[in-house]
Amino acid sequence: MVIDYLNNYPTRLIREPGTKKWGFAPINAIMLENVKLRPSTKYKRPVGKDEITLKKGDTVWYLLTIAEWKGV
């Protein structure tokens, strides 16, 4: 019940492309190819210009231990 509420409740961090009104429900945003969003936290460093952005469908791997990172 809580998950349904959070998925269907409009958030001020997401908006539909082509609109100026913030407040799009996450369940609707998941189905779209692109959405406009703003970060929930302010960064104290330059962000975005030289960073790689992920596209829909990109696979991400997480390293679980330092041994995996070193290839041991």
PDB file of C-alpha atoms in Angstrom:
ATOM      1  CA  MET A   1       0.000   0.000   0.000  1.00  0.00           C
ATOM      2  CA  VAL A   2       2.827   2.413   0.837  1.00  0.00           C
ATOM      3  CA  ILE A   3       4.677   1.593  -2.398  1.00  0.00           C
ATOM      4  CA  ASP A   4       1.523   2.239  -4.450  1.00  0.00           C
ATOM      5  CA  TYR A   5       1.089   5.591  -2.716  1.00  0.00           C
ATOM      6  CA  LEU A   6       4.692   6.648  -3.374  1.00  0.00           C
ATOM      7  CA  ASN A   7       4.588   5.546  -7.018  1.00  0.00           C
ATOM      8  CA  ASN A   8       1.338   7.386  -7.723  1.00  0.00           C
ATOM      9  CA  TYR A   9       1.992  10.550  -5.698  1.00  0.00           C
ATOM     10  CA  PRO A  10       3.248  13.449  -7.870  1.00  0.00           C
ATOM     11  CA  THR A  11       6.741  14.643  -6.948  1.00  0.00           C
ATOM     12  CA  ARG A  12       8.152  18.144  -7.446  1.00  0.00           C
ATOM     13  CA  LEU A  13      11.386  16.661  -8.818  1.00  0.00           C
ATOM     14  CA  ILE A  14       9.962  15.242 -12.076  1.00  0.00           C
ATOM     15  CA  ARG A  15       8.107  16.836 -14.983  1.00  0.00           C
ATOM     16  CA  GLU A  16       6.911  15.617 -18.342  1.00  0.00           C
ATOM     17  CA  PRO A  17       8.889  16.862 -21.370  1.00  0.00           C
ATOM     18  CA  GLY A  18       7.234  19.816 -23.072  1.00  0.00           C
ATOM     19  CA  THR A  19       5.499  21.060 -19.932  1.00  0.00           C
ATOM     20  CA  LYS A  20       6.552  23.665 -17.398  1.00  0.00           C
ATOM     21  CA  LYS A  21       4.630  22.218 -14.458  1.00  0.00           C
ATOM     22  CA  TRP A  22       6.579  20.119 -11.944  1.00  0.00           C
ATOM     23  CA  GLY A  23       4.686  17.362 -10.190  1.00  0.00           C
ATOM     24  CA  PHE A  24       4.720  14.170 -12.230  1.00  0.00           C
ATOM     25  CA  ALA A  25       3.982  10.776 -10.691  1.00  0.00           C
ATOM     26  CA  PRO A  26       6.925   8.310 -10.782  1.00  0.00           C
ATOM     27  CA  ILE A  27       4.699   5.521 -12.144  1.00  0.00           C
ATOM     28  CA  ASN A  28       3.979   7.671 -15.218  1.00  0.00           C
ATOM     29  CA  ALA A  29       7.614   8.777 -15.599  1.00  0.00           C
ATOM     30  CA  ILE A  30       8.856   5.167 -15.721  1.00  0.00           C
ATOM     31  CA  MET A  31       6.938   4.558 -18.947  1.00  0.00           C
ATOM     32  CA  LEU A  32       8.439   7.534 -20.814  1.00  0.00           C
ATOM     33  CA  GLU A  33      11.693   7.607 -22.778  1.00  0.00           C
ATOM     34  CA  ASN A  34      12.734  11.036 -21.413  1.00  0.00           C
ATOM     35  CA  VAL A  35      11.733  13.096 -18.391  1.00  0.00           C
ATOM     36  CA  LYS A  36      12.960  16.382 -17.012  1.00  0.00           C
ATOM     37  CA  LEU A  37      14.163  16.145 -13.443  1.00  0.00           C
ATOM     38  CA  ARG A  38      15.999  18.159 -10.885  1.00  0.00           C
ATOM     39  CA  PRO A  39      18.284  16.768  -8.195  1.00  0.00           C
ATOM     40  CA  SER A  40      17.010  16.376  -4.659  1.00  0.00           C
ATOM     41  CA  THR A  41      20.369  17.546  -3.257  1.00  0.00           C
ATOM     42  CA  LYS A  42      22.627  20.438  -4.139  1.00  0.00           C
ATOM     43  CA  TYR A  43      26.123  19.460  -5.217  1.00  0.00           C
ATOM     44  CA  LYS A  44      29.215  21.339  -4.057  1.00  0.00           C
ATOM     45  CA  ARG A  45      31.123  20.537  -7.237  1.00  0.00           C
ATOM     46  CA  PRO A  46      30.588  21.025 -10.963  1.00  0.00           C
ATOM     47  CA  VAL A  47      28.258  18.337 -12.230  1.00  0.00           C
ATOM     48  CA  GLY A  48      27.091  17.374 -15.653  1.00  0.00           C
ATOM     49  CA  LYS A  49      29.385  18.900 -18.240  1.00  0.00           C
ATOM     50  CA  ASP A  50      32.043  16.200 -18.497  1.00  0.00           C
ATOM     51  CA  GLU A  51      30.194  13.359 -16.816  1.00  0.00           C
ATOM     52  CA  ILE A  52      28.923  10.322 -18.667  1.00  0.00           C
ATOM     53  CA  THR A  53      25.135  10.086 -18.613  1.00  0.00           C
ATOM     54  CA  LEU A  54      23.325   6.772 -18.637  1.00  0.00           C
ATOM     55  CA  LYS A  55      20.617   6.120 -21.172  1.00  0.00           C
ATOM     56  CA  LYS A  56      17.481   4.032 -20.707  1.00  0.00           C
ATOM     57  CA  GLY A  57      18.405   0.360 -20.848  1.00  0.00           C
ATOM     58  CA  ASP A  58      22.097   0.796 -19.948  1.00  0.00           C
ATOM     59  CA  THR A  59      23.508  -1.971 -17.767  1.00  0.00           C
ATOM     60  CA  VAL A  60      25.367  -0.978 -14.621  1.00  0.00           C
ATOM     61  CA  TRP A  61      27.636  -3.260 -12.627  1.00  0.00           C
ATOM     62  CA  TYR A  62      28.450  -2.647  -8.993  1.00  0.00           C
ATOM     63  CA  LEU A  63      31.694  -3.731  -7.376  1.00  0.00           C
ATOM     64  CA  LEU A  64      30.880  -5.450  -4.119  1.00  0.00           C
ATOM     65  CA  THR A  65      34.374  -5.774  -2.654  1.00  0.00           C
ATOM     66  CA  ILE A  66      37.857  -4.351  -3.184  1.00  0.00           C
ATOM     67  CA  ALA A  67      39.015  -7.833  -4.215  1.00  0.00           C
ATOM     68  CA  GLU A  68      36.635  -7.754  -7.206  1.00  0.00           C
ATOM     69  CA  TRP A  69      37.989  -4.340  -8.208  1.00  0.00           C
ATOM     70  CA  LYS A  70      41.592  -5.575  -8.092  1.00  0.00           C
ATOM     71  CA  GLY A  71      40.697  -8.657 -10.104  1.00  0.00           C
ATOM     72  CA  VAL A  72      41.760 -11.089  -7.385  1.00  0.00           C
TER      73      VAL A  72
END
